[in-house]
Amino acid sequence: MTTATADVHLVRDRATWVWFLPPWLAALALYAQLFPALVSEWAKFPSLSHGFAIPFIAGYLLWARRDLLRVLPFEPNAWGLPVMVLGLLGLVVGVRGDEPFVARISLPVTLFGLALFLGGWRITRQVWAAIAYLLFMIPLPWATVKLVTYRSRLFDADASAYLLGWLGVPVYQDGVMLHLANISLEVADDCSSIPAIAALLSLGVAYAAVARRPLWVRLVLIGATLPFAIGANIVRITSTAAGAYWIGPWTLHTSYHMFNGTVNFLFTFMMLMALDWVLSRWVDRRPA
Amino acid sequence: MKRQAVHSLVALALMALTGALVTVPLGLSEIPLRVDFESLPDGLPGWRPTDRSAGDALPPDPRAPRRVTRAYEREGHLLWATVEYYPSQDEARRAAARGLVIPAHGWSQIAERRVRIPVAAAAGGQLEVNLVTLERQAGRVGIVYWYQIAQQPLASDHWYRVELLYNGLVRGRTDGALIRVASPMETNEDSGAVLARHADFLREFYPLLLRSLPR
C-alpha cells in the first residue's frame, strides 16, 4: 500500500502535474477579471461581507481532503467537457451581456467541469463540496434581492403582527407598517431576514461540513438554517416592537435593534447549536 | 498519460477561445429616440397640464441620458408621468425601477401587485404593469411602472434583463426605457380607484409614447 502510494506520488510529481495544472491556472486567469467588482461589493455591502471568508472556507474544505486527493489517481472523464463548455459559455454571455451574476455563477460550473474533465469522478467527488461552497460568495442579482426582500418584509410584518397580538400588544398592520398605540414602525429592507440569509446559510453549511456527524444530521442542520434565520428575525422584530410599546420608543435606538445582523447571527447560531446538541444526543442514545 | 495530455490541451484551447470571445468588441450601437420627448404634449384629452411637482415620489435617475416628466390634472386629481430612456445600457447605466420606485425619502411601500390595463395601442390590447402603493405621513401615492424595449412593454424586472441580454448579444442593441406614472391617493381611496385613473391616462398617453420610442 505504501509502495503504491509512493508510486502515485512519483508519477504526479514528475509528469501529471504538468498536464493537470495549466488549465486550472488558465481558468484562474480567465475569471480574475470578475474579482475586482466582486470584492468591491463584498466590501461595500455589510450583508455580503461574508464573501471574503468563502474562498478560505472552500480552501479549508479542500485541505481537509488532502490525504485522499494525494492518492486518488487522475482519471480524465469526457463528461466534464459539456459541463466546462456550459460554464465557459456562461462567462462569455455574462461578460459580453454585462450580466455579472451570469458570469460569476459560471465559475463553479467551469471548475466542476474542469475537475471532472481532468481528474475524473473520484477526484470530483472529493472536491465538489469546496467548489459548490463558492456559490455563497456570489451576490444574487439586485432586482431579485429587492423583490424577495419585499416579500420577506411582508411575511415578517404578518408574522410579527400575529405574535404581537398574541403577546397582548394592540397593533394595526398595513402592509409592511406596524401601527402601535404609541408609534408606527416599518419593517424596512434592513429589517428583512433576506440580506443575512446567504451569510447564515453559508454558516450552516460550514458548521455541518466540519461537524463530525452522520450525513442525515448534517443535512438536517443545513436545512434548518433557513427557517432558523427567518424565525430569529421575526423574534427580533416582534421583541423590538413589543419593547417600543411596553418600555418606550427609545428602545429602537439600542444596540439590540441597531445591530440586527449580529443579533440574527447569534440567534441563528445558538439555535443551530441547540439542534445539533439535541440530534447528537439522540444519535448517541439510539441503539446501534 | 496521453489521455491526460489530450484533455489538458482541449481544456486550454477552450480557455483560450473563451478569453478571445470575452475580449473581442461587440459593437453595440446607441439607438436614438424616433421622436424627441419634447414632442409629448403638455395636455391630453381630459387632462390639463399643471406645474405641481411630484416631489420625491418620482426621483430622477441621474444616469438616464433622456428624461421627460409631465404633470397633469383632472377633476382635482393630480398625475405625473416620467419616462427615462437609455439609448444603450450597461452595468453602470441601466434602468432599475426597484431603486427608483421603491421607497426612499421617508416613503414606505405598503403593497405591490402586477395588473393588466386595457390599452388599445398595446400589443394584445392590454398593458401589463406593476402597481405600487407608497405611504408616508403626508399621504399615499399609487405608482404604476413598467419597462419598454422598443415597442414591447415588460413589467418583470427579470424578463427585462433577459431581453436586454438577448438584444445585446443577438441584435447588438441594449436600448430601453423605464416609465413611471404616479398619482396621489385620496383618503379612503383604494388602489382600484387610482388604477382606474392610471388606466384612463395611459389610454391617451401610451400611443404618444410609442411614437417616440424606437422600433
Short mmCIF file of C-alpha atoms in Angstrom, two decimals:
data_model
loop_
_atom_site.label_atom_id
_atom_site.label_comp_id
_atom_site.label_asym_id
_atom_site.label_seq_id
_atom_site.Cartn_x
_atom_site.Cartn_y
_atom_site.Cartn_z
CA MET A 1 0.00 0.00 0.00
CA THR A 2 2.77 2.36 0.96
CA THR A 3 4.65 1.50 -2.22
CA ALA A 4 1.56 2.07 -4.38
CA THR A 5 1.02 5.49 -2.77
CA ALA A 6 4.63 6.40 -3.30
CA ASP A 7 4.34 5.36 -6.97
CA VAL A 8 1.32 7.61 -7.45
CA HIS A 9 3.28 10.47 -5.88
CA LEU A 10 6.18 9.79 -8.15
CA VAL A 11 4.05 9.77 -11.29
CA ARG A 12 2.28 13.03 -10.31
CA ASP A 13 5.42 14.79 -9.29
CA ARG A 14 7.22 14.08 -12.50
CA ALA A 15 4.61 14.40 -15.22
CA THR A 16 0.97 14.51 -14.30
CA TRP A 17 1.03 17.94 -12.75
CA VAL A 18 2.48 19.35 -15.95
CA TRP A 19 -0.78 18.44 -17.70
CA PHE A 20 -3.11 18.93 -14.77
CA LEU A 21 -2.19 22.41 -13.52
CA PRO A 22 -2.07 24.67 -16.62
CA PRO A 23 -5.85 24.52 -17.36
CA TRP A 24 -6.57 25.45 -13.73
CA LEU A 25 -4.20 28.39 -13.96
CA ALA A 26 -5.80 29.40 -17.26
CA ALA A 27 -9.26 29.26 -15.63
CA LEU A 28 -7.98 31.40 -12.78
CA ALA A 29 -6.61 33.96 -15.24
CA LEU A 30 -9.89 33.93 -17.19
CA TYR A 31 -12.05 34.56 -14.13
CA ALA A 32 -9.67 37.03 -12.46
CA GLN A 33 -11.42 39.91 -14.29
CA LEU A 34 -14.59 39.26 -12.25
CA PHE A 35 -12.99 39.62 -8.85
CA PRO A 36 -12.31 43.37 -8.51
CA ALA A 37 -16.06 44.17 -8.80
CA LEU A 38 -16.98 41.17 -6.66
CA VAL A 39 -14.57 42.15 -3.89
CA SER A 40 -15.79 45.72 -4.09
CA GLU A 41 -19.38 44.52 -3.48
CA TRP A 42 -18.27 42.40 -0.52
CA ALA A 43 -16.59 45.47 0.94
CA LYS A 44 -19.45 47.86 0.16
CA PHE A 45 -22.43 45.90 1.48
CA PRO A 46 -22.29 44.52 5.03
CA SER A 47 -24.76 41.75 4.15
CA LEU A 48 -22.24 40.46 1.55
CA SER A 49 -19.11 40.78 3.65
CA HIS A 50 -19.13 37.03 4.38
CA GLY A 51 -17.89 36.72 0.76
CA PHE A 52 -14.35 37.40 1.96
CA ALA A 53 -14.44 34.26 4.09
CA ILE A 54 -15.93 31.93 1.48
CA PRO A 55 -12.80 31.23 -0.65
CA PHE A 56 -10.86 30.45 2.55
CA ILE A 57 -13.56 28.10 3.84
CA ALA A 58 -13.70 26.42 0.41
CA GLY A 59 -9.92 26.11 0.60
CA TYR A 60 -10.23 24.53 4.02
CA LEU A 61 -12.76 22.03 2.69
CA LEU A 62 -10.20 21.03 0.03
CA TRP A 63 -7.37 20.92 2.55
CA ALA A 64 -9.43 18.65 4.82
CA ARG A 65 -9.47 16.09 1.99
CA ARG A 66 -5.82 16.48 1.07
CA ASP A 67 -4.89 12.92 2.09
CA LEU A 68 -7.42 11.40 -0.30
CA LEU A 69 -6.62 13.88 -3.06
CA ARG A 70 -2.94 12.94 -2.84
CA VAL A 71 -3.50 9.28 -3.52
CA LEU A 72 -6.54 9.20 -5.83
CA PRO A 73 -5.49 8.70 -9.45
CA PHE A 74 -6.42 11.19 -12.16
CA GLU A 75 -8.91 9.55 -14.49
CA PRO A 76 -9.92 12.16 -17.10
CA ASN A 77 -13.61 11.89 -17.94
CA ALA A 78 -15.16 13.23 -21.15
CA TRP A 79 -18.43 14.07 -19.34
CA GLY A 80 -16.64 17.03 -17.85
CA LEU A 81 -16.35 18.65 -21.27
CA PRO A 82 -20.02 19.69 -21.73
CA VAL A 83 -20.11 20.96 -18.15
CA MET A 84 -16.97 23.02 -18.70
CA VAL A 85 -18.31 24.34 -22.03
CA LEU A 86 -21.55 25.34 -20.29
CA GLY A 87 -19.58 27.20 -17.63
CA LEU A 88 -17.37 29.00 -20.14
CA LEU A 89 -20.42 29.88 -22.23
CA GLY A 90 -21.91 31.42 -19.09
CA LEU A 91 -18.78 33.51 -18.70
CA VAL A 92 -18.95 34.73 -22.30
CA VAL A 93 -22.67 35.54 -22.05
CA GLY A 94 -22.24 37.21 -18.66
CA VAL A 95 -19.27 39.35 -19.66
CA ARG A 96 -20.50 40.25 -23.15
CA GLY A 97 -24.05 40.83 -21.99
CA ASP A 98 -22.93 42.84 -18.96
CA GLU A 99 -24.69 40.48 -16.54
CA PRO A 100 -22.20 39.95 -13.71
CA PHE A 101 -24.39 37.36 -11.97
CA VAL A 102 -24.36 35.07 -15.02
CA ALA A 103 -20.59 35.44 -15.37
CA ARG A 104 -19.98 34.80 -11.67
CA ILE A 105 -22.29 31.82 -11.36
CA SER A 106 -20.40 30.21 -14.25
CA LEU A 107 -17.23 29.95 -12.14
CA PRO A 108 -18.29 26.93 -10.01
CA VAL A 109 -19.74 25.29 -13.13
CA THR A 110 -16.46 25.68 -15.02
CA LEU A 111 -14.42 24.44 -12.05
CA PHE A 112 -16.70 21.42 -11.60
CA GLY A 113 -16.41 20.60 -15.31
CA LEU A 114 -12.64 21.02 -15.17
CA ALA A 115 -12.34 18.74 -12.15
CA LEU A 116 -14.34 16.05 -13.90
CA PHE A 117 -12.67 16.51 -17.29
CA LEU A 118 -9.14 16.37 -15.91
CA GLY A 119 -9.47 14.47 -12.65
CA GLY A 120 -12.42 12.12 -13.14
CA TRP A 121 -15.28 11.11 -10.89
CA ARG A 122 -13.24 10.04 -7.89
CA ILE A 123 -11.40 13.35 -7.68
CA THR A 124 -14.61 15.32 -8.36
CA ARG A 125 -16.40 13.51 -5.55
CA GLN A 126 -13.80 14.91 -3.15
CA VAL A 127 -13.73 18.49 -4.46
CA TRP A 128 -17.35 19.21 -5.43
CA ALA A 129 -18.31 20.45 -1.96
CA ALA A 130 -15.50 23.01 -1.92
CA ILE A 131 -16.41 24.15 -5.45
CA ALA A 132 -20.13 24.35 -4.62
CA TYR A 133 -19.33 26.33 -1.49
CA LEU A 134 -18.05 29.13 -3.74
CA LEU A 135 -21.69 29.80 -4.67
CA PHE A 136 -22.09 31.55 -1.33
CA MET A 137 -19.66 34.28 -2.35
CA ILE A 138 -21.81 35.29 -5.34
CA PRO A 139 -24.39 38.00 -4.59
CA LEU A 140 -27.84 37.44 -6.05
CA PRO A 141 -28.95 39.91 -8.73
CA TRP A 142 -30.01 43.16 -7.15
CA ALA A 143 -33.52 43.08 -8.68
CA THR A 144 -34.06 39.59 -7.25
CA VAL A 145 -32.84 40.61 -3.81
CA LYS A 146 -35.14 43.65 -3.78
CA LEU A 147 -38.13 41.60 -4.89
CA VAL A 148 -37.54 38.78 -2.43
CA THR A 149 -36.74 41.28 0.30
CA TYR A 150 -40.10 42.96 -0.19
CA ARG A 151 -41.96 39.62 0.06
CA SER A 152 -39.90 38.80 3.12
CA ARG A 153 -40.77 42.15 4.73
CA LEU A 154 -44.47 41.47 4.21
CA PHE A 155 -44.12 37.99 5.66
CA ASP A 156 -42.08 39.26 8.61
CA ALA A 157 -44.66 42.02 9.25
CA ASP A 158 -47.57 39.50 9.06
CA ALA A 159 -45.89 37.08 11.46
CA SER A 160 -44.77 39.84 13.84
CA ALA A 161 -48.27 41.41 13.92
CA TYR A 162 -49.71 37.99 14.77
CA LEU A 163 -47.18 37.43 17.56
CA LEU A 164 -47.66 40.96 18.92
CA GLY A 165 -51.41 40.34 19.15
CA TRP A 166 -50.70 37.08 20.92
CA LEU A 167 -48.47 38.97 23.39
CA GLY A 168 -51.29 41.43 24.08
CA VAL A 169 -49.77 44.37 22.18
CA PRO A 170 -52.51 46.17 20.21
CA VAL A 171 -51.29 46.52 16.63
CA TYR A 172 -52.76 47.51 13.27
CA GLN A 173 -50.79 46.13 10.33
CA ASP A 174 -50.89 47.86 6.96
CA GLY A 175 -48.53 46.10 4.54
CA VAL A 176 -45.06 46.46 5.98
CA MET A 177 -46.22 49.03 8.55
CA LEU A 178 -46.93 48.07 12.16
CA HIS A 179 -49.03 50.78 13.83
CA LEU A 180 -48.80 50.56 17.62
CA ALA A 181 -50.65 52.80 20.05
CA ASN A 182 -47.59 54.99 20.66
CA ILE A 183 -45.56 54.63 17.45
CA SER A 184 -45.70 53.40 13.85
CA LEU A 185 -42.91 51.04 12.79
CA GLU A 186 -41.85 49.99 9.34
CA VAL A 187 -40.38 46.58 8.64
CA ALA A 188 -37.70 48.10 6.38
CA ASP A 189 -35.31 46.45 3.92
CA ASP A 190 -32.63 46.28 6.59
CA CYS A 191 -35.08 44.58 8.98
CA SER A 192 -35.78 41.81 6.48
CA SER A 193 -34.09 38.48 7.03
CA ILE A 194 -33.16 38.20 3.34
CA PRO A 195 -29.89 40.19 3.35
CA ALA A 196 -28.46 37.93 6.04
CA ILE A 197 -29.77 34.62 4.72
CA ALA A 198 -26.82 33.91 2.38
CA ALA A 199 -24.37 34.56 5.21
CA LEU A 200 -26.36 32.43 7.64
CA LEU A 201 -26.79 29.64 5.10
CA SER A 202 -23.05 29.60 4.45
CA LEU A 203 -22.57 29.45 8.21
CA GLY A 204 -24.96 26.48 8.45
CA VAL A 205 -23.24 24.62 5.62
CA ALA A 206 -19.77 25.29 7.07
CA TYR A 207 -20.95 24.18 10.52
CA ALA A 208 -22.44 21.00 9.06
CA ALA A 209 -19.35 20.36 6.93
CA VAL A 210 -16.91 20.46 9.83
CA ALA A 211 -19.17 18.69 12.36
CA ARG A 212 -18.33 15.02 12.71
CA ARG A 213 -21.91 13.85 12.40
CA PRO A 214 -23.83 11.32 10.32
CA LEU A 215 -24.82 12.64 6.89
CA TRP A 216 -28.52 12.92 7.75
CA VAL A 217 -27.75 15.05 10.82
CA ARG A 218 -25.64 17.39 8.70
CA LEU A 219 -28.41 17.66 6.10
CA VAL A 220 -30.94 18.46 8.85
CA LEU A 221 -28.62 21.17 10.20
CA ILE A 222 -28.25 22.74 6.74
CA GLY A 223 -32.00 22.53 6.11
CA ALA A 224 -32.75 24.09 9.50
CA THR A 225 -30.61 27.17 8.86
CA LEU A 226 -33.17 28.89 6.63
CA PRO A 227 -36.21 28.61 8.96
CA PHE A 228 -33.97 29.42 11.93
CA ALA A 229 -32.72 32.62 10.22
CA ILE A 230 -36.26 33.71 9.36
CA GLY A 231 -37.57 32.74 12.79
CA ALA A 232 -34.76 34.60 14.55
CA ASN A 233 -35.57 37.73 12.58
CA ILE A 234 -39.28 37.55 13.39
CA VAL A 235 -38.49 37.13 17.08
CA ARG A 236 -36.20 40.16 16.86
CA ILE A 237 -38.81 42.33 15.11
CA THR A 238 -41.58 41.25 17.47
CA SER A 239 -39.49 41.83 20.59
CA THR A 240 -38.30 45.20 19.26
CA ALA A 241 -41.90 46.33 18.62
CA ALA A 242 -43.07 44.97 21.97
CA GLY A 243 -40.19 46.80 23.66
CA ALA A 244 -41.15 50.06 21.93
CA TYR A 245 -44.75 49.63 23.15
CA TRP A 246 -44.12 48.44 26.71
CA ILE A 247 -40.92 50.34 27.58
CA GLY A 248 -40.81 53.22 25.09
CA PRO A 249 -39.70 54.19 21.57
CA TRP A 250 -36.19 54.90 22.87
CA THR A 251 -35.57 51.15 22.79
CA LEU A 252 -35.40 51.44 18.99
CA HIS A 253 -32.06 53.20 19.40
CA THR A 254 -30.49 50.42 21.43
CA SER A 255 -27.87 48.09 20.03
CA TYR A 256 -30.46 45.27 20.04
CA HIS A 257 -32.27 47.00 17.17
CA MET A 258 -29.32 48.75 15.54
CA PHE A 259 -27.13 45.66 15.20
CA ASN A 260 -29.83 43.47 13.72
CA GLY A 261 -27.39 41.42 11.62
CA THR A 262 -25.34 40.47 14.66
CA VAL A 263 -28.44 39.69 16.72
CA ASN A 264 -29.81 37.45 13.96
CA PHE A 265 -26.46 35.75 13.54
CA LEU A 266 -26.27 34.99 17.27
CA PHE A 267 -29.88 33.78 17.46
CA THR A 268 -29.41 31.51 14.45
CA PHE A 269 -26.08 30.14 15.62
CA MET A 270 -27.48 29.40 19.08
CA MET A 271 -30.46 27.57 17.59
CA LEU A 272 -28.18 25.57 15.27
CA MET A 273 -26.02 24.54 18.20
CA ALA A 274 -29.08 23.61 20.23
CA LEU A 275 -30.45 21.48 17.39
CA ASP A 276 -27.04 19.86 16.90
CA TRP A 277 -26.88 19.07 20.62
CA VAL A 278 -30.37 17.50 20.59
CA LEU A 279 -29.67 15.46 17.43
CA SER A 280 -26.25 14.32 18.70
CA ARG A 281 -27.72 13.13 21.99
CA TRP A 282 -30.46 11.32 20.12
CA VAL A 283 -27.90 9.64 17.83
CA ASP A 284 -25.74 8.66 20.84
CA ARG A 285 -28.67 7.12 22.72
CA ARG A 286 -30.03 5.27 19.72
CA PRO A 287 -29.27 1.55 19.91
CA ALA A 288 -26.57 0.56 17.43
CA MET B 1 -0.58 9.93 -19.83
CA LYS B 2 -1.62 10.50 -23.42
CA ARG B 3 -5.29 10.87 -22.40
CA GLN B 4 -4.39 13.37 -19.72
CA ALA B 5 -2.40 15.40 -22.20
CA VAL B 6 -5.27 15.43 -24.70
CA HIS B 7 -7.79 16.53 -22.06
CA SER B 8 -5.43 19.20 -20.79
CA LEU B 9 -4.86 20.59 -24.28
CA VAL B 10 -8.60 20.60 -25.04
CA ALA B 11 -9.26 22.49 -21.79
CA LEU B 12 -6.52 25.00 -22.57
CA ALA B 13 -7.87 25.52 -26.09
CA LEU B 14 -11.36 26.17 -24.70
CA MET B 15 -9.99 28.66 -22.17
CA ALA B 16 -8.10 30.46 -24.93
CA LEU B 17 -11.22 30.59 -27.11
CA THR B 18 -13.26 31.94 -24.19
CA GLY B 19 -10.59 34.54 -23.49
CA ALA B 20 -10.78 35.68 -27.11
CA LEU B 21 -14.60 35.79 -27.08
CA VAL B 22 -14.77 37.94 -23.96
CA THR B 23 -12.26 40.45 -25.25
CA VAL B 24 -13.40 40.97 -28.87
CA PRO B 25 -15.51 44.17 -29.02
CA LEU B 26 -19.25 43.60 -29.61
CA GLY B 27 -20.01 46.83 -31.42
CA LEU B 28 -23.18 47.80 -29.56
CA SER B 29 -24.97 50.71 -31.12
CA GLU B 30 -26.82 53.56 -29.41
CA ILE B 31 -30.44 53.70 -30.56
CA PRO B 32 -31.83 57.24 -30.56
CA LEU B 33 -35.47 58.14 -29.95
CA ARG B 34 -37.59 58.29 -33.11
CA VAL B 35 -39.26 61.48 -31.93
CA ASP B 36 -37.85 63.55 -29.10
CA PHE B 37 -39.76 63.52 -25.81
CA GLU B 38 -40.28 67.27 -26.16
CA SER B 39 -42.99 66.45 -28.67
CA LEU B 40 -45.10 64.81 -25.96
CA PRO B 41 -47.98 67.24 -25.41
CA ASP B 42 -48.36 69.09 -22.13
CA GLY B 43 -52.09 68.39 -22.13
CA LEU B 44 -54.06 65.30 -23.15
CA PRO B 45 -57.77 64.83 -23.85
CA GLY B 46 -59.41 65.06 -20.42
CA TRP B 47 -56.13 66.01 -18.71
CA ARG B 48 -54.96 69.59 -18.13
CA PRO B 49 -51.27 70.46 -17.69
CA THR B 50 -50.21 71.64 -14.25
CA ASP B 51 -46.95 72.83 -12.74
CA ARG B 52 -47.41 70.92 -9.46
CA SER B 53 -44.26 68.88 -8.79
CA ALA B 54 -44.22 65.18 -7.94
CA GLY B 55 -41.53 65.94 -5.37
CA ASP B 56 -39.58 62.92 -4.27
CA ALA B 57 -42.30 60.41 -5.12
CA LEU B 58 -40.68 60.12 -8.57
CA PRO B 59 -36.94 60.56 -8.02
CA PRO B 60 -34.98 61.05 -11.26
CA ASP B 61 -32.32 58.64 -12.44
CA PRO B 62 -29.27 60.89 -13.00
CA ARG B 63 -27.75 58.23 -15.25
CA ALA B 64 -30.58 58.38 -17.79
CA PRO B 65 -29.47 60.33 -20.88
CA ARG B 66 -33.06 61.21 -21.92
CA ARG B 67 -35.80 62.06 -19.46
CA VAL B 68 -39.19 63.71 -19.55
CA THR B 69 -41.70 64.46 -16.80
CA ARG B 70 -45.19 65.78 -17.35
CA ALA B 71 -47.74 66.80 -14.73
CA TYR B 72 -51.49 66.57 -15.37
CA GLU B 73 -54.69 67.28 -13.51
CA ARG B 74 -58.25 66.06 -13.91
CA GLU B 75 -61.19 66.81 -11.60
CA GLY B 76 -58.82 67.74 -8.81
CA HIS B 77 -56.74 64.58 -9.21
CA LEU B 78 -53.04 65.02 -9.94
CA LEU B 79 -51.00 62.65 -12.05
CA TRP B 80 -47.35 62.69 -13.06
CA ALA B 81 -45.70 60.69 -15.82
CA THR B 82 -41.96 60.32 -16.15
CA VAL B 83 -40.08 58.44 -18.85
CA GLU B 84 -36.38 57.70 -18.70
CA TYR B 85 -34.77 56.50 -21.90
CA TYR B 86 -31.41 54.76 -22.23
CA PRO B 87 -30.06 54.58 -25.83
CA SER B 88 -27.70 51.82 -24.65
CA GLN B 89 -27.26 50.18 -21.28
CA ASP B 90 -24.54 48.56 -19.27
CA GLU B 91 -23.97 47.72 -15.63
CA ALA B 92 -23.25 51.37 -14.77
CA ARG B 93 -26.16 52.82 -16.75
CA ARG B 94 -29.28 50.68 -16.68
CA ALA B 95 -32.94 51.27 -15.93
CA ALA B 96 -33.55 49.81 -12.48
CA ALA B 97 -37.06 50.51 -11.30
CA ARG B 98 -36.55 48.94 -7.91
CA GLY B 99 -34.08 51.64 -6.99
CA LEU B 100 -36.33 54.43 -8.26
CA VAL B 101 -39.85 53.32 -7.38
CA ILE B 102 -39.25 51.53 -4.16
CA PRO B 103 -39.22 53.77 -1.15
CA ALA B 104 -36.73 56.31 -0.07
CA HIS B 105 -37.07 59.78 1.37
CA GLY B 106 -39.44 58.55 4.09
CA TRP B 107 -41.78 56.65 1.76
CA SER B 108 -42.85 53.16 2.75
CA GLN B 109 -44.08 50.58 0.31
CA ILE B 110 -47.29 49.04 1.55
CA ALA B 111 -48.40 47.00 -1.46
CA GLU B 112 -47.27 45.84 -4.88
CA ARG B 113 -49.07 43.81 -7.50
CA ARG B 114 -48.99 43.19 -11.23
CA VAL B 115 -52.05 44.29 -13.17
CA ARG B 116 -53.25 44.39 -16.77
CA ILE B 117 -54.66 47.63 -18.04
CA PRO B 118 -56.78 47.66 -21.21
CA VAL B 119 -54.92 49.92 -23.64
CA ALA B 120 -55.81 49.56 -27.30
CA ALA B 121 -52.37 50.69 -28.51
CA ALA B 122 -50.60 47.92 -26.60
CA ALA B 123 -49.95 44.56 -28.22
CA GLY B 124 -52.92 42.32 -27.41
CA GLY B 125 -54.90 45.34 -26.21
CA GLN B 126 -53.53 45.06 -22.67
CA LEU B 127 -50.61 46.69 -20.92
CA GLU B 128 -49.09 44.68 -18.08
CA VAL B 129 -47.70 46.96 -15.37
CA ASN B 130 -46.73 46.96 -11.69
CA LEU B 131 -48.89 48.90 -9.28
CA VAL B 132 -47.02 50.02 -6.16
CA THR B 133 -48.68 51.82 -3.25
CA LEU B 134 -46.40 54.03 -1.21
CA GLU B 135 -47.23 55.76 2.04
CA ARG B 136 -45.81 58.38 4.32
CA GLN B 137 -47.26 60.82 6.80
CA ALA B 138 -48.36 63.28 4.10
CA GLY B 139 -50.48 60.59 2.42
CA ARG B 140 -50.41 57.74 -0.06
CA VAL B 141 -49.44 57.60 -3.70
CA GLY B 142 -50.13 54.92 -6.32
CA ILE B 143 -47.32 54.37 -8.82
CA VAL B 144 -47.58 52.32 -11.98
CA TYR B 145 -44.34 51.32 -13.66
CA TRP B 146 -43.06 49.12 -16.42
CA TYR B 147 -40.14 48.82 -18.82
CA GLN B 148 -40.29 49.31 -22.52
CA ILE B 149 -37.84 47.82 -25.00
CA ALA B 150 -38.65 49.42 -28.36
CA GLN B 151 -42.39 48.76 -28.79
CA GLN B 152 -42.52 45.90 -26.27
CA PRO B 153 -43.68 46.58 -22.70
CA LEU B 154 -42.26 44.43 -19.89
CA ALA B 155 -43.47 44.50 -16.30
CA SER B 156 -40.99 41.97 -14.92
CA ASP B 157 -37.58 43.22 -13.80
CA HIS B 158 -36.12 39.83 -14.60
CA TRP B 159 -37.59 39.44 -18.10
CA TYR B 160 -36.40 42.93 -18.84
CA ARG B 161 -32.83 41.87 -18.00
CA VAL B 162 -33.20 38.69 -20.05
CA GLU B 163 -34.49 40.68 -23.04
CA LEU B 164 -31.64 43.17 -22.68
CA LEU B 165 -29.12 40.33 -22.57
CA TYR B 166 -30.64 38.72 -25.66
CA ASN B 167 -30.82 42.02 -27.54
CA GLY B 168 -27.23 42.87 -26.64
CA LEU B 169 -25.82 39.52 -27.75
CA VAL B 170 -28.01 38.88 -30.79
CA ARG B 171 -29.21 42.25 -32.08
CA GLY B 172 -26.33 44.44 -30.92
CA ARG B 173 -28.60 46.91 -29.11
CA THR B 174 -29.44 47.47 -25.43
CA ASP B 175 -31.81 50.42 -25.56
CA GLY B 176 -34.76 50.59 -23.19
CA ALA B 177 -36.99 52.87 -21.17
CA LEU B 178 -38.49 52.97 -17.72
CA ILE B 179 -41.94 54.51 -17.44
CA ARG B 180 -43.43 55.59 -14.11
CA VAL B 181 -46.83 57.15 -13.58
CA ALA B 182 -47.79 58.40 -10.11
CA SER B 183 -50.98 59.77 -8.65
CA PRO B 184 -51.70 60.77 -5.04
CA MET B 185 -54.50 58.75 -3.40
CA GLU B 186 -57.36 60.41 -1.60
CA THR B 187 -58.09 59.43 1.98
CA ASN B 188 -60.03 56.15 1.90
CA GLU B 189 -59.42 55.81 -1.84
CA ASP B 190 -58.44 52.24 -2.64
CA SER B 191 -55.88 51.06 -5.17
CA GLY B 192 -58.68 50.13 -7.62
CA ALA B 193 -59.72 53.78 -7.93
CA VAL B 194 -56.18 55.00 -8.53
CA LEU B 195 -55.63 52.21 -11.03
CA ALA B 196 -58.73 53.28 -12.96
CA ARG B 197 -57.30 56.81 -13.10
CA HIS B 198 -53.97 55.47 -14.39
CA ALA B 199 -55.80 53.38 -16.99
CA ASP B 200 -57.73 56.41 -18.29
CA PHE B 201 -54.48 58.33 -18.56
CA LEU B 202 -52.48 55.56 -20.22
CA ARG B 203 -55.11 55.08 -22.93
CA GLU B 204 -54.23 58.62 -24.05
CA PHE B 205 -50.54 58.68 -23.19
CA TYR B 206 -49.28 55.27 -24.32
CA PRO B 207 -49.86 55.71 -28.11
CA LEU B 208 -47.92 59.00 -27.95
CA LEU B 209 -45.10 57.33 -26.06
CA LEU B 210 -44.85 54.56 -28.67
CA ARG B 211 -44.40 57.22 -31.34
CA SER B 212 -41.27 58.47 -29.57
CA LEU B 213 -39.67 55.13 -28.78
CA PRO B 214 -37.62 53.31 -31.43
CA ARG B 215 -38.93 50.31 -33.30
#
